[in-house]
CSV table of C-alpha atoms and ligand atoms in Angstrom, one decimal:
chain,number,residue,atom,x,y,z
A,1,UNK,CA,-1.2,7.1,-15.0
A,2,UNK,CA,-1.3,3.7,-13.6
A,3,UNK,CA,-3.1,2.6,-10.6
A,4,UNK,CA,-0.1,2.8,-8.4
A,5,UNK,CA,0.4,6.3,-9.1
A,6,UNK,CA,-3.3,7.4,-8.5
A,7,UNK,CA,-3.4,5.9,-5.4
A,8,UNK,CA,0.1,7.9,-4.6
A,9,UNK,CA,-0.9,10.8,-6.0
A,10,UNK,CA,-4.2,10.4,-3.6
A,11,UNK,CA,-2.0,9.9,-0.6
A,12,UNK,CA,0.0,12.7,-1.2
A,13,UNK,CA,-3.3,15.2,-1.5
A,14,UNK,CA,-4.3,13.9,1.2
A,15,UNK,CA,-1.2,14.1,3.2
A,16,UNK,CA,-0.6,17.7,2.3
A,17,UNK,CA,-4.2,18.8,2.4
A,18,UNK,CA,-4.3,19.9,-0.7
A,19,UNK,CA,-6.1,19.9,-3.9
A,20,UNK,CA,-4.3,21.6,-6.2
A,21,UNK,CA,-3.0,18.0,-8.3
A,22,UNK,CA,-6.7,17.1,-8.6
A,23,UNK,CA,-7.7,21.0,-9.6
A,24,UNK,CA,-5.2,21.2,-12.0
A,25,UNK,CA,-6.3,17.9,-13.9
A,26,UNK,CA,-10.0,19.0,-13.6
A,27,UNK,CA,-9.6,22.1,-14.9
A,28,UNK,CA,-8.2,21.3,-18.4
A,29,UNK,CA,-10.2,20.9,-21.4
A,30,UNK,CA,-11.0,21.6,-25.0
A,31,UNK,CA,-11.5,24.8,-24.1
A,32,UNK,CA,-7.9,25.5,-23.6
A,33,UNK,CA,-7.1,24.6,-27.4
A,34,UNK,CA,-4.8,27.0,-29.2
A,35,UNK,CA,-7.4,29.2,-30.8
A,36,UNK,CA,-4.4,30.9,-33.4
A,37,UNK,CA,-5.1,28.4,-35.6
A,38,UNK,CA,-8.0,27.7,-38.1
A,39,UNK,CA,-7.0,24.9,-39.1
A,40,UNK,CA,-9.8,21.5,-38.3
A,41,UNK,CA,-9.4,17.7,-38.1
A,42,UNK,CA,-12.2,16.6,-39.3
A,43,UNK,CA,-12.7,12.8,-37.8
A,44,UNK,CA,-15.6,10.8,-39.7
A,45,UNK,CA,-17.5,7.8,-38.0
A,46,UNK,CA,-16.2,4.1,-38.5
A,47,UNK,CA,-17.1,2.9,-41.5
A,48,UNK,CA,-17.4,6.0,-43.8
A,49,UNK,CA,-15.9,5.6,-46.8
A,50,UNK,CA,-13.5,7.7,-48.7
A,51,UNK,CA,-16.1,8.1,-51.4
A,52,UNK,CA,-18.4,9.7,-48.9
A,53,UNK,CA,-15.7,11.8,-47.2
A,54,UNK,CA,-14.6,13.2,-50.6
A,55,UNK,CA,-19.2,14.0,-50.8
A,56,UNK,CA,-19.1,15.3,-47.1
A,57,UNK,CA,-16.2,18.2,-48.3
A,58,UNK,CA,-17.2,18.1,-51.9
A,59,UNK,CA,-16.0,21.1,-53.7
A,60,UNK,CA,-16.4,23.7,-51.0
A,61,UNK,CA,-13.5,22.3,-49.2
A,62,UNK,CA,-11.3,20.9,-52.0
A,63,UNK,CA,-8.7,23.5,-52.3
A,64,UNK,CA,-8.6,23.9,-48.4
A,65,UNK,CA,-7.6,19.8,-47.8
A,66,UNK,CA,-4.5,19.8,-46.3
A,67,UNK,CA,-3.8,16.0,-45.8
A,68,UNK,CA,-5.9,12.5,-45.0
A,69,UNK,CA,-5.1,10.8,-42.0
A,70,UNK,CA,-5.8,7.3,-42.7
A,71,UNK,CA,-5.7,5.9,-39.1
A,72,UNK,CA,-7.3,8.4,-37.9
A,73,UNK,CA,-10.4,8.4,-40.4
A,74,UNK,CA,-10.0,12.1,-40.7
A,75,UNK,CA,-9.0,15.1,-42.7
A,76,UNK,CA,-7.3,17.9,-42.0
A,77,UNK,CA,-8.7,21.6,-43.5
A,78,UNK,CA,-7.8,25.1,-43.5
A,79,UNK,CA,-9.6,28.1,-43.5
A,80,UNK,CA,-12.7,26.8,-41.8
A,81,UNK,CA,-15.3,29.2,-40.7
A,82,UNK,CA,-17.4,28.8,-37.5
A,83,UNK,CA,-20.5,28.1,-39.7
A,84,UNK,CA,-18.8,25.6,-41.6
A,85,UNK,CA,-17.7,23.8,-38.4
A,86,UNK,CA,-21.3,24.0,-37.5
A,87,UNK,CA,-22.4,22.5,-41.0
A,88,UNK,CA,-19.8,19.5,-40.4
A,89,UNK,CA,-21.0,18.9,-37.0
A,90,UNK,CA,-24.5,17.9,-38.4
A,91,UNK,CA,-23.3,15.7,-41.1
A,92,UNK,CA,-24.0,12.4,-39.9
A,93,UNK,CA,-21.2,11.1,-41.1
A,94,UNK,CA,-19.2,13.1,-38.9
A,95,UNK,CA,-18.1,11.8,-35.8
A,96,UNK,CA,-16.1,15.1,-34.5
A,97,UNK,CA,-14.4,18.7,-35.2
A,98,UNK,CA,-11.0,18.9,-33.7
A,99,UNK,CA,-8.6,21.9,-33.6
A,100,UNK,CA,-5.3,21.5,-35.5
A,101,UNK,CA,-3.3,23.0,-32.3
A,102,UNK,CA,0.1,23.9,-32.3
A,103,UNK,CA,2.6,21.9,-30.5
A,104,UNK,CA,6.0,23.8,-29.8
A,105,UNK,CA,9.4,22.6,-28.9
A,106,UNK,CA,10.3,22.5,-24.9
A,107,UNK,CA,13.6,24.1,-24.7
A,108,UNK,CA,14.6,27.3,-22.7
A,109,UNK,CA,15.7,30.7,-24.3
A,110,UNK,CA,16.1,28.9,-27.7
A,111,UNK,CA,16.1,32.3,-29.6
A,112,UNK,CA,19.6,33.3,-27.5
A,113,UNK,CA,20.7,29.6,-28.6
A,114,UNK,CA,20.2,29.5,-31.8
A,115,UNK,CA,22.2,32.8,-31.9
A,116,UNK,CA,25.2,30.9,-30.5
A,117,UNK,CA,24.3,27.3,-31.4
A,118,UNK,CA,26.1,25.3,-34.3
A,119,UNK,CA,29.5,27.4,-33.5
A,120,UNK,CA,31.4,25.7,-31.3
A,121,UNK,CA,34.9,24.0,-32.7
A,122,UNK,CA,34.9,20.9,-32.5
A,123,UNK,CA,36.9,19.3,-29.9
A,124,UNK,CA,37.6,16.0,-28.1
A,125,UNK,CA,34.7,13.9,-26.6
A,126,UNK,CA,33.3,15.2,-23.4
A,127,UNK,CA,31.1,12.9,-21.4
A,128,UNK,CA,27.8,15.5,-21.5
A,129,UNK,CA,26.7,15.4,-17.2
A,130,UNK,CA,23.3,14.2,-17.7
A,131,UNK,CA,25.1,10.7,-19.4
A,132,UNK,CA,27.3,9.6,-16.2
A,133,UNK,CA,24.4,11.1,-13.7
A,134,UNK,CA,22.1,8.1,-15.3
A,135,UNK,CA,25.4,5.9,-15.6
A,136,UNK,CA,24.2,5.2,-19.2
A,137,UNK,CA,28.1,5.1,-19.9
A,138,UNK,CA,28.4,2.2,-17.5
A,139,UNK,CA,26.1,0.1,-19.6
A,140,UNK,CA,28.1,0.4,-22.6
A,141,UNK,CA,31.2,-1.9,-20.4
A,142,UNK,CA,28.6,-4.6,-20.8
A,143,UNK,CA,28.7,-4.3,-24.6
A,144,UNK,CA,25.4,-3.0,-24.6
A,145,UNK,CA,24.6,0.1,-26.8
A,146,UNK,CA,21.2,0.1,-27.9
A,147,UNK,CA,22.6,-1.3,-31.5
A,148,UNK,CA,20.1,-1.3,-33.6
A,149,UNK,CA,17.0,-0.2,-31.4
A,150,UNK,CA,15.0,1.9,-33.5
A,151,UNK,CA,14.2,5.3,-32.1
A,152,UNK,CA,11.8,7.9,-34.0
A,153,UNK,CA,12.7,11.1,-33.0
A,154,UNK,CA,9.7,13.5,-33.5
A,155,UNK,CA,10.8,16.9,-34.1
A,156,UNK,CA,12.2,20.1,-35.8
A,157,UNK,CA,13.9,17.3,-38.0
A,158,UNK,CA,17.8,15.9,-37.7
A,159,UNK,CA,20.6,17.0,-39.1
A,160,UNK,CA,21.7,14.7,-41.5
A,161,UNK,CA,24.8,15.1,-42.2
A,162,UNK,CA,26.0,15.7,-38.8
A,163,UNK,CA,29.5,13.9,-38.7
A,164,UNK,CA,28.5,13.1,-35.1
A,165,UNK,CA,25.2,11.2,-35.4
A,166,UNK,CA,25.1,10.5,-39.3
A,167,UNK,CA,26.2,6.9,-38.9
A,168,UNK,CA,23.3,6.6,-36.7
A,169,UNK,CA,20.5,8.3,-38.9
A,170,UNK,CA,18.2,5.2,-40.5
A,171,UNK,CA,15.5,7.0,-42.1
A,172,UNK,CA,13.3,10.1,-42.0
A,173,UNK,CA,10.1,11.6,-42.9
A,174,UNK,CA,8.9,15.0,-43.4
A,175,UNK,CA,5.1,15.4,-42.3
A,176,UNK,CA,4.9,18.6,-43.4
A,177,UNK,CA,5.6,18.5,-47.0
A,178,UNK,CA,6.4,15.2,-48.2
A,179,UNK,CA,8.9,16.2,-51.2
A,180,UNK,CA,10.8,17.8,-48.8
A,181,UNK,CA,13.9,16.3,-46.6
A,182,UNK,CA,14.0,15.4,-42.8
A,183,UNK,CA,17.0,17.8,-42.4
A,184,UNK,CA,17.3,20.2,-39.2
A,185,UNK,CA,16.4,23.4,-39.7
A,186,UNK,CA,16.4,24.9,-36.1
A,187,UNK,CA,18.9,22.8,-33.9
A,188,UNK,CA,16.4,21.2,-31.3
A,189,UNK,CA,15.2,18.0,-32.8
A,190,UNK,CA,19.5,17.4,-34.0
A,191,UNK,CA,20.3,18.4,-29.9
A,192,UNK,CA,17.7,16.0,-29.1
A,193,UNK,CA,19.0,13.2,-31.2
A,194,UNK,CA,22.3,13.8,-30.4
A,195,UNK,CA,21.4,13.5,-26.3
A,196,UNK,CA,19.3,9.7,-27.6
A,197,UNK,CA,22.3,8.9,-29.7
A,198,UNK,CA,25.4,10.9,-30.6
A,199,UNK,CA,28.2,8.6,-32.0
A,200,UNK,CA,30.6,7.7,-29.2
A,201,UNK,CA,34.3,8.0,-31.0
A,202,UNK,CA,36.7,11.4,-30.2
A,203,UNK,CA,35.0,14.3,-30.8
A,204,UNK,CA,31.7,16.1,-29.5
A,205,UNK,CA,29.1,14.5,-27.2
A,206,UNK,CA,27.7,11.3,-26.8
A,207,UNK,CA,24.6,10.0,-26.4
A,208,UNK,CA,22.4,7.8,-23.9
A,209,UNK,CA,22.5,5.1,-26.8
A,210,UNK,CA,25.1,5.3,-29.0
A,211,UNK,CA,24.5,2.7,-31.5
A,212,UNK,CA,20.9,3.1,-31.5
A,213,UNK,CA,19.0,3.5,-34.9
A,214,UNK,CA,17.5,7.3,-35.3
A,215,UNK,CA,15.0,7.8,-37.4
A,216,UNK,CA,14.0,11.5,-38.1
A,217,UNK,CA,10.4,12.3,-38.0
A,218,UNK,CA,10.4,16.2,-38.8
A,219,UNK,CA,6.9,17.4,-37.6
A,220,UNK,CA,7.8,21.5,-36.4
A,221,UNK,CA,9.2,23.7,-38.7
A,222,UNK,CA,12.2,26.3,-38.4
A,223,UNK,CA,10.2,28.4,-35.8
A,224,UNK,CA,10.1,24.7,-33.4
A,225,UNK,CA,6.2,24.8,-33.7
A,226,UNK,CA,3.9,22.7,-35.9
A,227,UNK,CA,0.9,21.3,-36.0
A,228,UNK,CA,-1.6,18.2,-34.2
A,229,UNK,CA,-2.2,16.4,-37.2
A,230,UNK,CA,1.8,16.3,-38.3
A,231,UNK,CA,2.6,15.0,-35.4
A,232,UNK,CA,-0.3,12.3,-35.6
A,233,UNK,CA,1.0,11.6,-39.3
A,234,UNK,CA,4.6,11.1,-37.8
A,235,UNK,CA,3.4,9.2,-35.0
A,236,UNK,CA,1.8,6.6,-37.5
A,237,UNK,CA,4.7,6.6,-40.0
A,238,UNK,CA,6.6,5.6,-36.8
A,239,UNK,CA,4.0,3.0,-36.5
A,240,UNK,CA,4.9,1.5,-40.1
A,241,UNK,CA,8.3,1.6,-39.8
A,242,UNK,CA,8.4,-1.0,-36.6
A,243,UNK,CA,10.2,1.7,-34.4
A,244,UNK,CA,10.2,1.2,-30.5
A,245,UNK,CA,10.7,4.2,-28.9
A,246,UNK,CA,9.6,7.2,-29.9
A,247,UNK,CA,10.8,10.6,-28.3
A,248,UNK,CA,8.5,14.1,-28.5
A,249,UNK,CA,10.2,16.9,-26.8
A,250,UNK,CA,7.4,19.1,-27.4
A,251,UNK,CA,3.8,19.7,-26.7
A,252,UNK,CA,0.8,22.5,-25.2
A,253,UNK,CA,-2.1,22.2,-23.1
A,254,UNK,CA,-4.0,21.0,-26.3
A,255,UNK,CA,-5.8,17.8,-25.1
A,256,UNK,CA,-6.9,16.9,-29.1
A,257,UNK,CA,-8.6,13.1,-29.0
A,258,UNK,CA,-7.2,12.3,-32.6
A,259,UNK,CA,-3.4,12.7,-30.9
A,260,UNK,CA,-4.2,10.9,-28.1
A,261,UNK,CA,-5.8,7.9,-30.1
A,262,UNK,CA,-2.4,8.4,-32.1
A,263,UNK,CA,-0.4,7.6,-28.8
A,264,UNK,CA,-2.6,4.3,-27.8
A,265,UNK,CA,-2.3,3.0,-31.6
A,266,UNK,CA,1.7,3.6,-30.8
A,267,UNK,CA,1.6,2.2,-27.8
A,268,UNK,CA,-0.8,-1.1,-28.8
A,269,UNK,CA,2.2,-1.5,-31.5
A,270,UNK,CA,4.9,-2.1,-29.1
A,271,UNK,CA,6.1,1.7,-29.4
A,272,UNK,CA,7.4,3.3,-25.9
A,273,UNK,CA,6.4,6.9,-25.8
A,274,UNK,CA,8.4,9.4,-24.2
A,275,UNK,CA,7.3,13.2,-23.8
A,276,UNK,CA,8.5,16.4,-22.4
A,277,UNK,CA,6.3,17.4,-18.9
A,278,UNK,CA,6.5,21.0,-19.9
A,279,UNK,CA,8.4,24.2,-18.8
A,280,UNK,CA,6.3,26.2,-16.9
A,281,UNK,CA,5.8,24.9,-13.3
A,282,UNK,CA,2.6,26.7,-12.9
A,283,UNK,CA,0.8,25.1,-15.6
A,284,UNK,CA,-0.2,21.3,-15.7
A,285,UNK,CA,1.7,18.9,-17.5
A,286,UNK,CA,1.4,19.0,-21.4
A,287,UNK,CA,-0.2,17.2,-24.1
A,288,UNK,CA,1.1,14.9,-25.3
A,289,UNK,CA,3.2,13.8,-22.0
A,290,UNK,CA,0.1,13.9,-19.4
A,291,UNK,CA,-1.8,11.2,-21.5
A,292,UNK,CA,-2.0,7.9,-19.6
A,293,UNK,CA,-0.1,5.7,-22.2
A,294,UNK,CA,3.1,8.3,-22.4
A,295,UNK,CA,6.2,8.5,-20.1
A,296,UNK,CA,5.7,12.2,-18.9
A,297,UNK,CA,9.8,13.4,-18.3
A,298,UNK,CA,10.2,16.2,-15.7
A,299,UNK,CA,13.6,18.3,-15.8
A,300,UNK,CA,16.6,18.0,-13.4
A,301,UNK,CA,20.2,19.5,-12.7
A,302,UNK,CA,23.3,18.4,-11.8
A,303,UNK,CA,22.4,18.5,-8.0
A,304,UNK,CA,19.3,16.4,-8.6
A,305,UNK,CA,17.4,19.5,-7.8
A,306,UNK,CA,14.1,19.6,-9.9
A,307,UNK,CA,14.4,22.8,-12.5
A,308,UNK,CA,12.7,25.5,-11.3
A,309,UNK,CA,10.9,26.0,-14.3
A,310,UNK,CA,9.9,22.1,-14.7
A,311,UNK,CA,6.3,21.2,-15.0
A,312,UNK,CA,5.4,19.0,-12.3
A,313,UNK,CA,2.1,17.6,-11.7
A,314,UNK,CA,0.7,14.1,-10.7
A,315,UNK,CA,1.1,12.9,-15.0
A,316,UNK,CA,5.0,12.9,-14.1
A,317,UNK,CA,6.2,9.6,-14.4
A,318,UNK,CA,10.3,9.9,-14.5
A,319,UNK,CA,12.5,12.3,-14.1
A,320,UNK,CA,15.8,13.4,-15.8
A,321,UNK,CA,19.0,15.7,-16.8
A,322,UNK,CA,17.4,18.8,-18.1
A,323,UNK,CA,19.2,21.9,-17.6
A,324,UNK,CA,23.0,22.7,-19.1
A,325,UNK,CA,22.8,20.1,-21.7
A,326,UNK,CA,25.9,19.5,-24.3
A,327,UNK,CA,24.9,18.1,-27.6
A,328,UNK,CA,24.4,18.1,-31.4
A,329,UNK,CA,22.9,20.9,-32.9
A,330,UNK,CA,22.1,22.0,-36.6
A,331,UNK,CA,24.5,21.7,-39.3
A,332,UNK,CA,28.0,20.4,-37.6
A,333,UNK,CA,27.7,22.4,-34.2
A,334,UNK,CA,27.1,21.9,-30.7
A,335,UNK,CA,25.0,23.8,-28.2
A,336,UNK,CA,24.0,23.8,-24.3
A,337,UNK,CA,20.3,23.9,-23.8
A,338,UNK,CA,17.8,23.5,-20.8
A,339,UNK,CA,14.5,21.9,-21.0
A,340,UNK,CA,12.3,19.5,-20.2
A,341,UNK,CA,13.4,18.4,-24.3
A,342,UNK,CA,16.6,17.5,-22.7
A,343,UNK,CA,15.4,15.3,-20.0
A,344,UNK,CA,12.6,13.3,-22.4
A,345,UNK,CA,15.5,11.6,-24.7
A,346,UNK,CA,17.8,10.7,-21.6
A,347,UNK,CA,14.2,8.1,-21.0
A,348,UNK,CA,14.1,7.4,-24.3
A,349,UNK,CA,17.9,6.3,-24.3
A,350,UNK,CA,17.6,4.7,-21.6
A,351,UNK,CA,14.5,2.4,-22.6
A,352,UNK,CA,16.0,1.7,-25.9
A,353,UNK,CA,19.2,0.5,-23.3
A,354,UNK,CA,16.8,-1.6,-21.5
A,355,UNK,CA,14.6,-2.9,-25.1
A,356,UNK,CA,18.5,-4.3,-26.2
A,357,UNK,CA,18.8,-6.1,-23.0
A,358,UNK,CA,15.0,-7.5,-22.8
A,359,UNK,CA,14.1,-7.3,-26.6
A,360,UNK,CA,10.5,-9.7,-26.4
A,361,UNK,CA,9.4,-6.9,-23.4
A,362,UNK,CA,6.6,-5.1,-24.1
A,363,UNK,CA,5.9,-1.2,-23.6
A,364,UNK,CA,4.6,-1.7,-19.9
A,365,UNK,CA,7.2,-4.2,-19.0
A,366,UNK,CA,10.0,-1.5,-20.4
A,367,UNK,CA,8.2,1.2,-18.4
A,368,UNK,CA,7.7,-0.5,-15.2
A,369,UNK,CA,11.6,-1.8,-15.2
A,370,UNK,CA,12.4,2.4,-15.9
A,371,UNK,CA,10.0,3.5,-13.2
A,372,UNK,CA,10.5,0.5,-10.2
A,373,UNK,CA,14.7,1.3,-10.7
A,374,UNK,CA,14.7,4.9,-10.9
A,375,UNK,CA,16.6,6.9,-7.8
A,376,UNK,CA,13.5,8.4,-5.7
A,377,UNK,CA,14.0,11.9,-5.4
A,378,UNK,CA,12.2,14.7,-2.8
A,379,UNK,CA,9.8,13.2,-0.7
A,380,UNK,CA,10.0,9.5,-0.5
A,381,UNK,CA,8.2,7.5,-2.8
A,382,UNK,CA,6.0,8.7,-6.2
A,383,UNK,CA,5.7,12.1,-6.2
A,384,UNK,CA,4.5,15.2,-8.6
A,385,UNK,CA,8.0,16.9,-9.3
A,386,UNK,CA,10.4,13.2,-9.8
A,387,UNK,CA,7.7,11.0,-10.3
A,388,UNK,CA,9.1,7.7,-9.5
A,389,UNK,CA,12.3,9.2,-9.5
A,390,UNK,CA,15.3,10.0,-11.5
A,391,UNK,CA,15.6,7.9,-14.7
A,392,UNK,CA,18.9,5.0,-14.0
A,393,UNK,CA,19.9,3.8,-17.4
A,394,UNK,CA,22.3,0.8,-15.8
A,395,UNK,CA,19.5,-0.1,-13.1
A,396,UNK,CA,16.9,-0.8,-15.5
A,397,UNK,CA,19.0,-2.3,-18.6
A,398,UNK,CA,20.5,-4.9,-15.6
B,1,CA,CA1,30.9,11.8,-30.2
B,2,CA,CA1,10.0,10.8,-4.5
């Protein structure tokens, strides 16, 4: 949140008499972390070596290492007892003991989807709503089409041999098992994808960006969940790959430093981070979305009504199309899905639109051309549900 917003989201407490912004914020913490899992992220102090770190775990942890996190001087474990967390947590080479959370897709009702996703015939090219709502379809006249902006796309994986974004499909990683592919297995991340940047020719949808470079950065499993410390590993393999936006439709009120950290290293490398808000209105804005150096996307419909189920909160920074959304789904098909994963990638498009037009600009220059052009919705001004307002893809590419 910049200073703008503070002071906005100040005025508006005030204005309203209300607290609730400021309670909501306050009342998050460590505590709230997922306690399902037993997994740890084990972070060691600057300057510990990977000789010591090997001493530190020795043999008692050896067959419960999941994965090194180089940037983030940690290691993940499984399996780890309260009394070994206590044990760590005197080392002196240990700076901290994380959870390994679990951050799950943002999408609405996506068990009755995936019943019915992935079987619609394909047919000619419909113009999704959410696409001519943010005129992204008007920047195209101009000749601009995002081509090649990279774009990560962290998530349930793409599919790759979609025939209506595999032109578009760069590269990919799997976080969770290196030997295995980047290819879809649940529908969300290929939905998102297809809403950054499904192939505009005859059939299907199209996307935000249409020649934009995807990358697929498969960090959740079939189930759309997965853990902190894949998600850091995708973040940083976005990192190494010189991708500049990177989209996370996905999330939970897991404020873990290690991912945050993750998001400034992104950030400090000229990455513009977009995130989900969340979908439950009655909960605060989700991790990773509500941290400062993120664009925090809210969900709205075609009446630029805010979705009833959006998250809201004073971490909103934009807001955009998230509820009846046409796109790409798993293997060939197409689905409609609601979420505030829709609305994240229509700000991603759009500031891979705007990094084709202004390619030298950094992350807060991309950001504050997104934010000062978007359509204020509600009450004027910056507010909790729009944020600045509803995301305008030929505004800010202009
Ligand atoms: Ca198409
Ligand atoms: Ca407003």
């Amino acid at each position: 949140m910049n200073i703008k917003k503070v002071l906005a989201s100040i005025s508006i407490i005030a204005l309203s008499y209300s607290s609730v912004g400021l309670t909501a914020v306050n009342a998050r913490s460590n505590d709230d972390l997922n306690s399902e899992t037993s997994r740890k992220i084990v972070v060691f102090k600057q300057g510990t070596s990977d000789e010591t770190r090997d001493k530190v775990l020795g043999v008692r942890f050896a067959s419960r290492k999941i994965k090194r996190l180089e940037n983030s001087r940690a290691d993940v474990l499984e399996n780890v007892s309260d009394t070994e967390i206590a044990d760590l947590k005197t080392n002196p080479n240990v700076l901290r003991v994380e959870t390994d959370a679990i951050a799950t897709i943002q999408v609405r009702d996506a068990r009755e989807t995936a019943k019915g996703g992935g079987g619609v015939t394909i047919q000619a090219q419909t113009l999704p709503w959410g696409i001519s709502k943010i005129q992204a379809n008007q920047v195209w006249l101009s000749g601009n089409t995002a081509d090649p902006i990279k774009v990560g796309i962290i998530d349930t994986g793409i599919s790759l041999s979609h025939p209506d974004l595999a032109l578009n499909i760069k590269g990919s990683y799997n976080a969770i098992n290196g030997r295995k592919s980047a290819n879809d297995d649940n529908g969300h991340g290929s939905h998102v994808a297809g809403i950054i940047a499904a192939l505009n020719n005859t059939t299907g949808s199209v996307g935000v960006a249409p020649k934009a470079d995807i990358y697929a950065i498969k960090v959740l499993n079939a189930a759309g969940s997965g853990y902190i410390s894949d998600i850091i590993e995708g973040i940083d393999w976005a990192i190494s790959k010189n991708i500049k936006v990177i989209n996370m439709s996905l999330g939970c009120a897991c404020d873990v430093q290690s991912m945050h950290a993750a998001v400034i290293r992104a950030k400090n490398a000229g990455i513009i981070v977009v995130a989900a808000a969340g979908n439950s209105a009655t909960d605060p804005v989700i991790y990773p979305a509500a941290y400062p150096e993120a664009i925090a996307v809210s969900a709205t419909d075609s009446s630029d009504q805010l979705a009833s189920w959006s998250a809201r909160g004073p971490e909103v920074d934009l807001s955009a199309p998230g509820v009846s959304i046409y796109s790409t789904y798993k293997g060939t098909g197409y689905a409609t899905l609601s979420g505030t994963s829709m609305a994240s990638p229509h700000v991603a498009g759009s500031a891979a639109l705007v990094l084709f037009k202004n390619p030298s600009w950094t992350p807060d220059q991309v950001i504050a051309a997104l934010e000062s052009t978007a359509t204020d919705l509600g009450i004027g001004g910056f507010d909790n549900l729009f944020g600045f307002g509803l995301v305008n893809a030929l505004a800010a590419s202009q």
